[in-house]
mmCIF file of C-alpha atoms and ligand atoms in Angstrom:
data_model
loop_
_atom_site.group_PDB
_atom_site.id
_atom_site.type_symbol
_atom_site.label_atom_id
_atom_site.label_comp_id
_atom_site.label_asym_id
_atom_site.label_seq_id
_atom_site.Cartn_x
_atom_site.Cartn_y
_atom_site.Cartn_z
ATOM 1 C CA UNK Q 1 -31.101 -17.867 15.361
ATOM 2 C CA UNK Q 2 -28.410 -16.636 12.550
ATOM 3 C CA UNK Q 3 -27.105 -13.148 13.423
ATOM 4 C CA UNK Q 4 -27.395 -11.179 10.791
ATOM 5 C CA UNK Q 5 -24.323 -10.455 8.373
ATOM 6 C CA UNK Q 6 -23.183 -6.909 7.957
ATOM 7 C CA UNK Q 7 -22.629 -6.418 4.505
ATOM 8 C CA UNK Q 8 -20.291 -2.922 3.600
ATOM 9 C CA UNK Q 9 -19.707 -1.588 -0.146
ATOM 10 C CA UNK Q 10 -15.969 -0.526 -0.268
ATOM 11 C CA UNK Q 11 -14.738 2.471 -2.961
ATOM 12 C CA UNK Q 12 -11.669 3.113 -3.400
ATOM 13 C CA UNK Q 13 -10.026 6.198 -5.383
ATOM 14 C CA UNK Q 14 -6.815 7.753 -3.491
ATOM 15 C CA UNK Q 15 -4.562 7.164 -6.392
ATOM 16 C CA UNK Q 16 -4.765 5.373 -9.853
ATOM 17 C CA UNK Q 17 -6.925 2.575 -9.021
ATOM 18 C CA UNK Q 18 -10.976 2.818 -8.969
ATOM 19 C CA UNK Q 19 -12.058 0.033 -7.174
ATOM 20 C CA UNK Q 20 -15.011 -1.323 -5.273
ATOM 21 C CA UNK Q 21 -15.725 -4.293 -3.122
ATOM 22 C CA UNK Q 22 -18.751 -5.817 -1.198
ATOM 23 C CA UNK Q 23 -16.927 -7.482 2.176
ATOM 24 C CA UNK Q 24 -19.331 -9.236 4.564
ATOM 25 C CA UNK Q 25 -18.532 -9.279 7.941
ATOM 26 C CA UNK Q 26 -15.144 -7.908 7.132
ATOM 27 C CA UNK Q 27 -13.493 -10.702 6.193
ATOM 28 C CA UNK Q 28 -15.553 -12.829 3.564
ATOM 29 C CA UNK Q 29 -14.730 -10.919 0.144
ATOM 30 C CA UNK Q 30 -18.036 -11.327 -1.590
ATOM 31 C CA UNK Q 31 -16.916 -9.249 -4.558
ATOM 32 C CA UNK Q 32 -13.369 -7.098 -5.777
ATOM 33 C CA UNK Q 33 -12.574 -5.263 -8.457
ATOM 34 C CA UNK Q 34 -10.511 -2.508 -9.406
ATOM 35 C CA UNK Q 35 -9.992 -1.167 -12.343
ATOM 36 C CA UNK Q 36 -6.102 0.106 -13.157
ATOM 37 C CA UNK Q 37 -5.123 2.943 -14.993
ATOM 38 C CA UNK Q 38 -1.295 1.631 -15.121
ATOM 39 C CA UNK Q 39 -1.658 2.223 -19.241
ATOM 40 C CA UNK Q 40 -2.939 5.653 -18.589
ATOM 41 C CA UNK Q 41 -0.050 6.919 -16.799
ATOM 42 C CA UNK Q 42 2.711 4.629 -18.301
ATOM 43 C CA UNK Q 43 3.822 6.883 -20.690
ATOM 44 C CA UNK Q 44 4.561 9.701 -18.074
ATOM 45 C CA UNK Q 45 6.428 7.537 -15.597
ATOM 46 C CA UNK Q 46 4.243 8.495 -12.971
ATOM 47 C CA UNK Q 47 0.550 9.095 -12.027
ATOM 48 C CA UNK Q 48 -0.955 12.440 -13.620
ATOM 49 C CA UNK Q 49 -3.063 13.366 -11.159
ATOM 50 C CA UNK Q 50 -5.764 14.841 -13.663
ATOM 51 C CA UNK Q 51 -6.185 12.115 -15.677
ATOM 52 C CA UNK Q 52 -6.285 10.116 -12.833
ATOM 53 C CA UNK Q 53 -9.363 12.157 -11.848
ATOM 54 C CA UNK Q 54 -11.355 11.669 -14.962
ATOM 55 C CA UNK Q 55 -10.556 8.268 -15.153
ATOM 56 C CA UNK Q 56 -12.063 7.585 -11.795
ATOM 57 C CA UNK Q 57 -15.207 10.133 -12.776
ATOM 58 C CA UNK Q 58 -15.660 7.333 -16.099
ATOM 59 C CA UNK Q 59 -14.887 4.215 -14.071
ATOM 60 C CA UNK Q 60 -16.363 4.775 -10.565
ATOM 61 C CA UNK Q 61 -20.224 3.910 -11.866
ATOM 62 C CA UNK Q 62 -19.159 0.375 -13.582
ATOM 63 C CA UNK Q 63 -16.826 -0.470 -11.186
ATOM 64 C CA UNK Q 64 -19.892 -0.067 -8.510
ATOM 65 C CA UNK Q 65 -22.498 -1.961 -10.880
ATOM 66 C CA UNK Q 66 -20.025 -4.649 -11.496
ATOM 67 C CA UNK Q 67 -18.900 -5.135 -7.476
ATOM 68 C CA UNK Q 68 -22.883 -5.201 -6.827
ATOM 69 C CA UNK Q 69 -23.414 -7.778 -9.178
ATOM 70 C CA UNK Q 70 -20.615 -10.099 -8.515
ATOM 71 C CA UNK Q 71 -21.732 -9.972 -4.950
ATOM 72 C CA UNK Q 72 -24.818 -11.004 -5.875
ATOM 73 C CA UNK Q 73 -26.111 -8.336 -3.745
ATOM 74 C CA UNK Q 74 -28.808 -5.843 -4.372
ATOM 75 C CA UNK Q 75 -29.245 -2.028 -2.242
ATOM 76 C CA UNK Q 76 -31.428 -3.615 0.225
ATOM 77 C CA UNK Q 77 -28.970 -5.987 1.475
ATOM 78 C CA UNK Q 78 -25.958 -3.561 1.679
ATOM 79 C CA UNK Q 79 -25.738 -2.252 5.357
ATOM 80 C CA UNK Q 80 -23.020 0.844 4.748
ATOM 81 C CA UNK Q 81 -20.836 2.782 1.958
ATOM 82 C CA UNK Q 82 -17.465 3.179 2.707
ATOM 83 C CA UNK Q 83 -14.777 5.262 1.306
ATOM 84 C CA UNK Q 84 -11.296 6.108 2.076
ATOM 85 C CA UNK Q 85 -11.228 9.834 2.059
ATOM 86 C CA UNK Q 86 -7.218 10.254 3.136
ATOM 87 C CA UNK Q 87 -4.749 10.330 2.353
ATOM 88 C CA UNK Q 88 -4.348 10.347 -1.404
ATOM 89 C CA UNK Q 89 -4.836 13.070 -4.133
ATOM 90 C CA UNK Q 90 -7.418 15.268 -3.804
ATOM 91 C CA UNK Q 91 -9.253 15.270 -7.365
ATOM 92 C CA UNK Q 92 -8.999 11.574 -6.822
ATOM 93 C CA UNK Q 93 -10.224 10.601 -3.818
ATOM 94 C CA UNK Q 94 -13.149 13.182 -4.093
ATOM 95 C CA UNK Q 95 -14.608 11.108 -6.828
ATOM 96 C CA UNK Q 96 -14.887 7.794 -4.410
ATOM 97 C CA UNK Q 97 -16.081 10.442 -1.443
ATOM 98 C CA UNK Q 98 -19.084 12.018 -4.334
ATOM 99 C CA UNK Q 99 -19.677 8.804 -5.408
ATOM 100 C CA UNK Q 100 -19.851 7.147 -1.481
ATOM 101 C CA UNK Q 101 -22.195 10.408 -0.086
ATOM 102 C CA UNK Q 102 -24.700 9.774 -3.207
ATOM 103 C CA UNK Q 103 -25.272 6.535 -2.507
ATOM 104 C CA UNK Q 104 -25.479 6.754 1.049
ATOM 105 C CA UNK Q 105 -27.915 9.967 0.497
ATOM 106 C CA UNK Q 106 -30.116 7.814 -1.841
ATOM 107 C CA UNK Q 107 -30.110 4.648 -0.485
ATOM 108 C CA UNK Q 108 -30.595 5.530 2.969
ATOM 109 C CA UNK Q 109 -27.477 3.656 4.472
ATOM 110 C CA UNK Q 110 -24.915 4.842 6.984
ATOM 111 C CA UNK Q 111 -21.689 6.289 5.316
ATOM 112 C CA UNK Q 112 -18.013 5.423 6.803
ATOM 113 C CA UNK Q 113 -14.729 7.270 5.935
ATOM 114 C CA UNK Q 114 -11.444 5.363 6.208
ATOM 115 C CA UNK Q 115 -8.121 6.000 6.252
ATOM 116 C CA UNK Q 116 -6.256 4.558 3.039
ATOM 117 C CA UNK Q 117 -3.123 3.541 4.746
ATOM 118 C CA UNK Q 118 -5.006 2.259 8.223
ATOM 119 C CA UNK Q 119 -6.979 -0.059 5.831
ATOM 120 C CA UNK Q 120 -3.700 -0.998 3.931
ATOM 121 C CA UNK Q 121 -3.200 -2.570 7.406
ATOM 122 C CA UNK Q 122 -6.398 -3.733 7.197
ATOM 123 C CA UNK Q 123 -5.124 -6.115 4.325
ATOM 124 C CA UNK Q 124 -2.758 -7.871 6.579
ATOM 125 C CA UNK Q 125 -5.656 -9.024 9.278
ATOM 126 C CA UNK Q 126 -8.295 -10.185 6.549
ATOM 127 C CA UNK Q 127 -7.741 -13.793 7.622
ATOM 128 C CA UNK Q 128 -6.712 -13.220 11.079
ATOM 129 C CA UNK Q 129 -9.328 -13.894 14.265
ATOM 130 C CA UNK Q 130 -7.070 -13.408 17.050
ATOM 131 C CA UNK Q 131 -4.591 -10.246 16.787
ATOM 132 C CA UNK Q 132 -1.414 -11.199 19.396
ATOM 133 C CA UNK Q 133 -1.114 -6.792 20.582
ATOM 134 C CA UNK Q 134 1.337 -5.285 20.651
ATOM 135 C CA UNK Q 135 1.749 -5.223 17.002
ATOM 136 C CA UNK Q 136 4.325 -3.114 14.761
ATOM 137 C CA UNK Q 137 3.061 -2.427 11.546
ATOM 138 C CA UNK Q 138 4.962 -1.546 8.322
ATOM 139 C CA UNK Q 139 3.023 0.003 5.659
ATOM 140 C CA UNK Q 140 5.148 0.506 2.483
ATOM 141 C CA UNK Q 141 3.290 1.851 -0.685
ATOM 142 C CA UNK Q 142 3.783 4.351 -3.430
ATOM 143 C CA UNK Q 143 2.933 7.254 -1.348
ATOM 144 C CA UNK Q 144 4.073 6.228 2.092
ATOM 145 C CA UNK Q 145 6.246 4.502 4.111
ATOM 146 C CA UNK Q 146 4.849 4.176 7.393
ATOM 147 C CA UNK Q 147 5.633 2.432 10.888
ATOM 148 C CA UNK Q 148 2.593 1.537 13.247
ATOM 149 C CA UNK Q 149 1.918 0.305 16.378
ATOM 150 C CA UNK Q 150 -1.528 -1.217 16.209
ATOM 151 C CA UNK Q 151 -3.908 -1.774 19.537
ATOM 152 C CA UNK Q 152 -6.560 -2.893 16.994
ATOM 153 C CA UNK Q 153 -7.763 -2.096 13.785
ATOM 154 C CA UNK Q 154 -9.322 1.220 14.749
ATOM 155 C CA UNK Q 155 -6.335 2.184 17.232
ATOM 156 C CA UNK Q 156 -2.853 3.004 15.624
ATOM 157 C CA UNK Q 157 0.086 5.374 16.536
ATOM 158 C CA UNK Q 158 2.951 6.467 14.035
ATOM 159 C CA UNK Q 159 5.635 5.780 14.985
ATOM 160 C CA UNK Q 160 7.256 6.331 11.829
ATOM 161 C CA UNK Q 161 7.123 7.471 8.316
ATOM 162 C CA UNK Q 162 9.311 8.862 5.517
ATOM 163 C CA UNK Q 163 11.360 12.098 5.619
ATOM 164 C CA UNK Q 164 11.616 12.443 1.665
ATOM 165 C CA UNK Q 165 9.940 9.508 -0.852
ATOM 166 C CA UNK Q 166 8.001 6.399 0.191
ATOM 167 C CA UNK Q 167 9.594 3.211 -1.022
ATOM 168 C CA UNK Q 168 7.458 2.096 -3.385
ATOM 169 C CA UNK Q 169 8.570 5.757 -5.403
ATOM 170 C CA UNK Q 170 12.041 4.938 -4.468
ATOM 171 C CA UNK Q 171 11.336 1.644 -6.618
ATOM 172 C CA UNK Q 172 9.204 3.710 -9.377
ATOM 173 C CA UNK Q 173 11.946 6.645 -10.154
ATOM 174 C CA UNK Q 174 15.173 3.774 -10.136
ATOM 175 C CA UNK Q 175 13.204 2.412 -12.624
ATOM 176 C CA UNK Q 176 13.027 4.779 -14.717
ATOM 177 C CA UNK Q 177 16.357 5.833 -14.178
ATOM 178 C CA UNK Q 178 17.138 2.375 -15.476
ATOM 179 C CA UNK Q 179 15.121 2.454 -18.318
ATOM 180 C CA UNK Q 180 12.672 -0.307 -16.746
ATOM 181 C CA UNK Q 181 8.805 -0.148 -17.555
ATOM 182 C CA UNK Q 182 6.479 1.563 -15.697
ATOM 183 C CA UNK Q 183 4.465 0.626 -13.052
ATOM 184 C CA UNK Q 184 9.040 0.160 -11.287
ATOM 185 C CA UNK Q 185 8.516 -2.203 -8.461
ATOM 186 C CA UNK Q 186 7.263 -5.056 -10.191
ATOM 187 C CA UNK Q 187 9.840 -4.163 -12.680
ATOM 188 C CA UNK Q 188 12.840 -4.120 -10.526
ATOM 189 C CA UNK Q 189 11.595 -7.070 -8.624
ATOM 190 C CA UNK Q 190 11.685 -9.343 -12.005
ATOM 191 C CA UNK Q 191 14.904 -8.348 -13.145
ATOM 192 C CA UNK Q 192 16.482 -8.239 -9.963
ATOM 193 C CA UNK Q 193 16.398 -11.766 -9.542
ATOM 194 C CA UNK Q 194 19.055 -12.286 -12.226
ATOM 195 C CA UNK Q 195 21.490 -10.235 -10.516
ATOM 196 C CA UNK Q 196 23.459 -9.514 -7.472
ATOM 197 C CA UNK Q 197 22.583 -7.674 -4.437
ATOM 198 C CA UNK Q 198 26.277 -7.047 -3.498
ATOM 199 C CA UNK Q 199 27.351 -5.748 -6.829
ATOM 200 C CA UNK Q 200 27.292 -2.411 -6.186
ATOM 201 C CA UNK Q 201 27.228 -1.110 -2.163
ATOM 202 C CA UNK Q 202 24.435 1.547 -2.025
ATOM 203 C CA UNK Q 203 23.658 3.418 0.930
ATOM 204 C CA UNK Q 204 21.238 2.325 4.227
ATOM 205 C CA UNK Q 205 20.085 6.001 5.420
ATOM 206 C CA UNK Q 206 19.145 4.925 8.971
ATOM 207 C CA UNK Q 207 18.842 8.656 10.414
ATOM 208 C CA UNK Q 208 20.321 7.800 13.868
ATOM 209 C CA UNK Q 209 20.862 4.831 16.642
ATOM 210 C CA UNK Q 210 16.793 5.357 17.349
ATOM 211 C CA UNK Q 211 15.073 6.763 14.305
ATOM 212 C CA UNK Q 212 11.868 5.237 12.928
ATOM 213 C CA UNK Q 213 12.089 7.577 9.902
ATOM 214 C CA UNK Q 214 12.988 6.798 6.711
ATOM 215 C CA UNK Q 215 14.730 8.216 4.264
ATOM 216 C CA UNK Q 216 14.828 6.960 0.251
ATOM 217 C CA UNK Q 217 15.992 10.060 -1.144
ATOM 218 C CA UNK Q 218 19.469 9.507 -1.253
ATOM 219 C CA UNK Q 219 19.575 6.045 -1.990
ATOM 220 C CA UNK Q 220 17.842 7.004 -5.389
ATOM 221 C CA UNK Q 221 20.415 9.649 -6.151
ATOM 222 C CA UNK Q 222 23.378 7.446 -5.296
ATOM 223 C CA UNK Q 223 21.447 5.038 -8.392
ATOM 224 C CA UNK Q 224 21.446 8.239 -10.200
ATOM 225 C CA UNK Q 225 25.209 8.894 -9.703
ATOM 226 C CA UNK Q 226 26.190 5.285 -10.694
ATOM 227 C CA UNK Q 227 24.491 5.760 -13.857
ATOM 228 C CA UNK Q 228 25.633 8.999 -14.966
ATOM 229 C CA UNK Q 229 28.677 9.885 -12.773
ATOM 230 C CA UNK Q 230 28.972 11.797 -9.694
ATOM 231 C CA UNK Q 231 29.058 14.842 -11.755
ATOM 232 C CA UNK Q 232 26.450 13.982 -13.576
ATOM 233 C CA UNK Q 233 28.272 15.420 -16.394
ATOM 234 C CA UNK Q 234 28.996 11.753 -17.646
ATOM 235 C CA UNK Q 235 26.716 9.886 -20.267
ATOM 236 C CA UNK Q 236 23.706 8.238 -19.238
ATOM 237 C CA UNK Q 237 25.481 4.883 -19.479
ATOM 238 C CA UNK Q 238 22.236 2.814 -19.035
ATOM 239 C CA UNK Q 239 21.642 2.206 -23.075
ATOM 240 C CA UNK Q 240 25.084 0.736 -22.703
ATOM 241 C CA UNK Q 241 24.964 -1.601 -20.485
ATOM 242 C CA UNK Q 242 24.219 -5.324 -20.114
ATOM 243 C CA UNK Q 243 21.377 -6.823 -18.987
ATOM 244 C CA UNK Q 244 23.580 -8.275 -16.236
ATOM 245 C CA UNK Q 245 24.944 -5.107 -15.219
ATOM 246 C CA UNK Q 246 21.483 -3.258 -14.722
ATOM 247 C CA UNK Q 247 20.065 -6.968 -13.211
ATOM 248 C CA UNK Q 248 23.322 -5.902 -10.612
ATOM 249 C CA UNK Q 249 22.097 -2.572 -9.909
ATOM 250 C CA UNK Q 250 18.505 -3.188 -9.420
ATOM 251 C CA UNK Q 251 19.088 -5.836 -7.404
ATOM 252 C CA UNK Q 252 21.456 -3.888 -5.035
ATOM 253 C CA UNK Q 253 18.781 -1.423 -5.133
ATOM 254 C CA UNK Q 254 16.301 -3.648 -4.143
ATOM 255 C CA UNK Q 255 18.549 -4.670 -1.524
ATOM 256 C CA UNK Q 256 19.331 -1.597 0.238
ATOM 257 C CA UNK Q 257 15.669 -0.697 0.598
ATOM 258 C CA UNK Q 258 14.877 -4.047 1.999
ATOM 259 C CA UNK Q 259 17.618 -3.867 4.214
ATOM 260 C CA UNK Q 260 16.533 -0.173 6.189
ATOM 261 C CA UNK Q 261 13.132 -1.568 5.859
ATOM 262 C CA UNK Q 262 13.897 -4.911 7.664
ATOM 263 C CA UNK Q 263 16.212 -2.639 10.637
ATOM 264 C CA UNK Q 264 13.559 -0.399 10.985
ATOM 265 C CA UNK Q 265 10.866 -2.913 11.612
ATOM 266 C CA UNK Q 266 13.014 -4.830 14.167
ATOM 267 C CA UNK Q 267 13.866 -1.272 15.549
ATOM 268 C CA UNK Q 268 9.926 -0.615 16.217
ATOM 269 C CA UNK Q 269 9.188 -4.266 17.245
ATOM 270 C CA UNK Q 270 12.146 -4.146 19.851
ATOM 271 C CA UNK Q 271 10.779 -0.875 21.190
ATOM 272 C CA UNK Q 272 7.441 -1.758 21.944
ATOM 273 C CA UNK Q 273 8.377 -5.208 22.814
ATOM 274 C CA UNK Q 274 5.948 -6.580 19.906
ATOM 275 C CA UNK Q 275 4.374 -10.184 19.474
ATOM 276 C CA UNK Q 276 3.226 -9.527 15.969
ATOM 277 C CA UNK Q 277 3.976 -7.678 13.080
ATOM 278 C CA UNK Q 278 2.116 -7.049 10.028
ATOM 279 C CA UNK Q 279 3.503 -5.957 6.834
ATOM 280 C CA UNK Q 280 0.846 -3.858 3.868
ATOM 281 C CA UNK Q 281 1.145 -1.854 0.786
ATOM 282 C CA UNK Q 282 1.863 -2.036 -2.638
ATOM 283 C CA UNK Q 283 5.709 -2.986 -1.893
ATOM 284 C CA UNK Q 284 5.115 -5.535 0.327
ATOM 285 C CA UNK Q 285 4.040 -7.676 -2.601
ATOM 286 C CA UNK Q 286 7.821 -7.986 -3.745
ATOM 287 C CA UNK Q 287 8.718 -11.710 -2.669
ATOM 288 C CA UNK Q 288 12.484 -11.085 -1.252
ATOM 289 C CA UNK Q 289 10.817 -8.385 1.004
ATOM 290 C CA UNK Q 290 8.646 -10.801 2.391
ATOM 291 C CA UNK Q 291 10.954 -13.365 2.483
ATOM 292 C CA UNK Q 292 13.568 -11.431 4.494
ATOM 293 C CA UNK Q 293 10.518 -10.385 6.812
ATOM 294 C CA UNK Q 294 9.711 -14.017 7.922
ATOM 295 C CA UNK Q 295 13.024 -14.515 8.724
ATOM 296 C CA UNK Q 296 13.547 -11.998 10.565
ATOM 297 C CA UNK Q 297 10.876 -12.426 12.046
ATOM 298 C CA UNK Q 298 11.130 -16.080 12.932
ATOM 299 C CA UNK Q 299 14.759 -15.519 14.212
ATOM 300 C CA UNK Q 300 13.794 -13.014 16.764
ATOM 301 C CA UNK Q 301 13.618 -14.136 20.456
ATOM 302 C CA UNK Q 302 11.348 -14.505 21.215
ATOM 303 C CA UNK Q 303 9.788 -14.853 17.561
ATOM 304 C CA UNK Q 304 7.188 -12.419 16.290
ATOM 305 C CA UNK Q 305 4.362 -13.582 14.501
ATOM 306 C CA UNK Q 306 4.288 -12.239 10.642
ATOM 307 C CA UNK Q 307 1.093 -11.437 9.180
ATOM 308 C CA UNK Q 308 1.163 -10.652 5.558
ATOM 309 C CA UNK Q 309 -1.541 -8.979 3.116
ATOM 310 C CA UNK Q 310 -2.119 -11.260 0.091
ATOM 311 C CA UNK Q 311 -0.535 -10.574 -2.699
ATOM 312 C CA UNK Q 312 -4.039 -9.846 -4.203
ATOM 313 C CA UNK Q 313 -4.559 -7.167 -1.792
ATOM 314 C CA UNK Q 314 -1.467 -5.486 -1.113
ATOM 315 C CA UNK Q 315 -1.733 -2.757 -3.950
ATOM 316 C CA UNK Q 316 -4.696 -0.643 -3.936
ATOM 317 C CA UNK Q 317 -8.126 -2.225 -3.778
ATOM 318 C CA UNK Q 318 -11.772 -2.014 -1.500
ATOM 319 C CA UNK Q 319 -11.669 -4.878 -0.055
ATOM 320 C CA UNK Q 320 -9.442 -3.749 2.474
ATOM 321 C CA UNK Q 321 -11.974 0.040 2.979
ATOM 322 C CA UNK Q 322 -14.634 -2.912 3.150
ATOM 323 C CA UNK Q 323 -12.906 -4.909 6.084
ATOM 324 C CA UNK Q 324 -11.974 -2.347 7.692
ATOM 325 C CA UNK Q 325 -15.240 0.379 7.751
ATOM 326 C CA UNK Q 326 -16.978 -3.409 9.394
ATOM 327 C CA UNK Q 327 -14.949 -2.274 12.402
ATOM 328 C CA UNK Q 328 -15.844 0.943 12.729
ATOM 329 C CA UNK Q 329 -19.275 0.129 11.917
ATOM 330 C CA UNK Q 330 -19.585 -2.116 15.175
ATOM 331 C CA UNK Q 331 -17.924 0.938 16.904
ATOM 332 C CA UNK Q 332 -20.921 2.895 15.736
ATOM 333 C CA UNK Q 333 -18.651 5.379 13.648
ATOM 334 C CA UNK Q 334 -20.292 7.048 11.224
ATOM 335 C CA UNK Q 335 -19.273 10.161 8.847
ATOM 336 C CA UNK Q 336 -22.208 13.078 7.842
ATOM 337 C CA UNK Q 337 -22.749 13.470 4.507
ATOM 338 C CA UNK Q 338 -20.538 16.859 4.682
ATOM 339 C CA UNK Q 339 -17.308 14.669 4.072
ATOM 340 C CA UNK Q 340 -14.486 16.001 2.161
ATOM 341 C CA UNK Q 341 -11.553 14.213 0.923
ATOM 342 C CA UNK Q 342 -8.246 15.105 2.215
ATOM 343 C CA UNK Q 343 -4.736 14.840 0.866
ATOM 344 C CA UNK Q 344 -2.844 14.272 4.194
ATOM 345 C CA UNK Q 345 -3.959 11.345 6.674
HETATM 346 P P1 AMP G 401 0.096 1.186 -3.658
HETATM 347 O O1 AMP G 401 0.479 2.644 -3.555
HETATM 348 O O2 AMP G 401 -0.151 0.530 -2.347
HETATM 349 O O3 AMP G 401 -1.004 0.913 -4.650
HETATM 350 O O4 AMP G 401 1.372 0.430 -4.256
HETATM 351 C C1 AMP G 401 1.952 0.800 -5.469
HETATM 352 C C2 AMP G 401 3.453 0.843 -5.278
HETATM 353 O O5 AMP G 401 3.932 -0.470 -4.964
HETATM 354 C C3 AMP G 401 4.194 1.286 -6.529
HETATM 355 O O6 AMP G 401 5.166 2.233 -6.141
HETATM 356 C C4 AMP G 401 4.832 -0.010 -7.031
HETATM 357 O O7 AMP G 401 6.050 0.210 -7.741
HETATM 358 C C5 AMP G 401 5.068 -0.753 -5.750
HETATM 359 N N1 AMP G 401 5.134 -2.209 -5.970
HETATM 360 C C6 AMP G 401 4.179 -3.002 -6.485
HETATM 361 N N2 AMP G 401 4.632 -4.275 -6.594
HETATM 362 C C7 AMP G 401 5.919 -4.270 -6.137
HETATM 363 C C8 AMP G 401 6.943 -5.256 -6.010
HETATM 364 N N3 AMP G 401 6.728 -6.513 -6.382
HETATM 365 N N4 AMP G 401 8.144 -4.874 -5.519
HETATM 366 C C9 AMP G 401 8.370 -3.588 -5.132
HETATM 367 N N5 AMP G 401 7.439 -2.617 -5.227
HETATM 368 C C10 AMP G 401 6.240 -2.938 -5.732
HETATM 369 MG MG1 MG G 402 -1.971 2.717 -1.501
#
């Protein structure tokens, strides 16, 4: 006889996109879609938390309808809502944790919370069936920067994470220092690959022989300095330059954070003596990152096995909330219908 397919509604709402996803069996995507609010917060360089909030409050009900449909799924054949609750901003994710206790409350299905950056790890094993352990896991997204080892899915220790911004900020505020468009990564990604990662030698903060912190903080300032002088007396010089010139420093840029990012990895997967590591977020969609990954990971002896979200999935989405609340469904763990969001994870 067929076993039965367990079929999980993901939300999504920790930041600035309001997605939702029907996943069976956590890994066949049956439905995705997330709405952005990149246009909404363009204009301020950065996400604005409160408009972030009623964007999600406007979106959250046709982004459900829409996920349902594309599934082709009705109530009845949805087994479990789940939601990531944390980390994230508050008046974000409680829309997503409102919207995921109603429906759970009226259609008489189990409710799971999930943690946003656990699932961005989630990404990375979509396609996988067998996970080689011990695994080091990089997480690298606009909020966090964050080093893993994974048992499983449901079992991860930190051994890692950043002392000032994540990466993906890192990538957001040298953007607009150099006058790039908003959301930076994707910015600084494209332009970078006209210029010259050893034009200009910024700094690798490695924080000690052993550390599995980061730190992006200074990196962004030394951007800062190049642009305006170490004074920073001196005149914003970025309407004056070439497109070669800022190609040069964005690509250094991109460089340096690659570069801690790749040590730090190696670092972890040394340590714990991993066979595979798996690399999730929003950053992890920029191609030399990846790149530089697999070879580092290939040249390794013995070699590590790279698993890598799709591109699709790196950034925000459900899909990933989906995939991973299946495994904590078969572990039988559920959340009451007291759950709050929280900012910290
Ligand atoms: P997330 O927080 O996971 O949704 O990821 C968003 C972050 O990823 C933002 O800080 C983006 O600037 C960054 N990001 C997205 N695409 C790229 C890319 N191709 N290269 C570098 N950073 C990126
Ligand atoms: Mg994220």
């Amino acid at each position: 006889m067929e076993q039965k397919r367990i079929n999980i509604l993901g939300l999504e709402t920790s930041c600035d996109e309001t997605a939702a996803a029907v996943v069976a069996d956590g890994r066949e995507v049956r439905s995705s879609v997330v709405a952005s609010q990149t246009k909404l917060h363009e204009k301020y360089g950065g996400v604005v938390p409160e408009i972030a909030s009623r964007a999600h409050l406007e979106k959250i009900y046709p982004v459900i309808t829409e996920a349902m449909e594309r599934a082709g799924v009705g109530r009845d054949q949805i087994d479990a809502i789940a939601v990531a609750n944390q980390p994230g901003l508050t008046i974000a994710l409680v829309v997503g944790v409102t919207a995921a206790k109603t429906l759970s409350f009226m259609w008489g299905k189990p409710l799971i919370a999930v943690n946003h950056l656990h699932a961005h790890l989630q990404s990375a094993l979509l396609s996988e069936e067998q996970l080689e352990l011990p695994a080091v896991a990089l997480i690298v997204s606009g909020g966090h920067t964050c080093l893993y080892e994974a048992d499983s899915p449901l079992e991860l220790r930190l051994l890692g994470s950043t002392i000032d911004d994540a990466a993906g900020e890192a990538f957001d505020k040298v953007a607009t220092i150099l006058k790039l468009p908003y959301p930076g990564g994707p910015n600084i990604e494209k332009i970078a690959r006209k210029g010259k990662a050893q034009a200009v030698d910024f700094p690798r903060s490695l924080l000690g022989r052993d550390s599995l912190d980061f730190s992006f903080s200074g990196l962004k300032t030394a951007v800062l300095y190049h642009c305006r002088g170490q004074d920073m007396q001196g005149q914003d010089r970025v309407d004056s330059m070439s497109e070669q010139e800022i190609a040069d420093i964005a690509a250094s840029f991109q460089a340096a954070v690659i570069d801690v990012l790749i040590k730090k990895t190696k670092r972890a997967a040394e340590k714990i003596g991993a066979k595979t590591v798996l690399l999730g977020g929003g950053v992890a969609a920029n191609s030399t990152l990846r790149e530089a990954m697999q070879q580092t990971c290939e040249r390794s002896k013995p070699p590590w096995r790279l698993l890598v979200a799709p591109k699709a999935y790196c950034t925000d989405n459900a899909v990933m909330v989906a995939s991973l609340a299946y495994h904590k469904h078969q572990a039988g763990l559920f959340a009451p219908l007291t759950l709050e969001p929280s900012a910290n994870g």
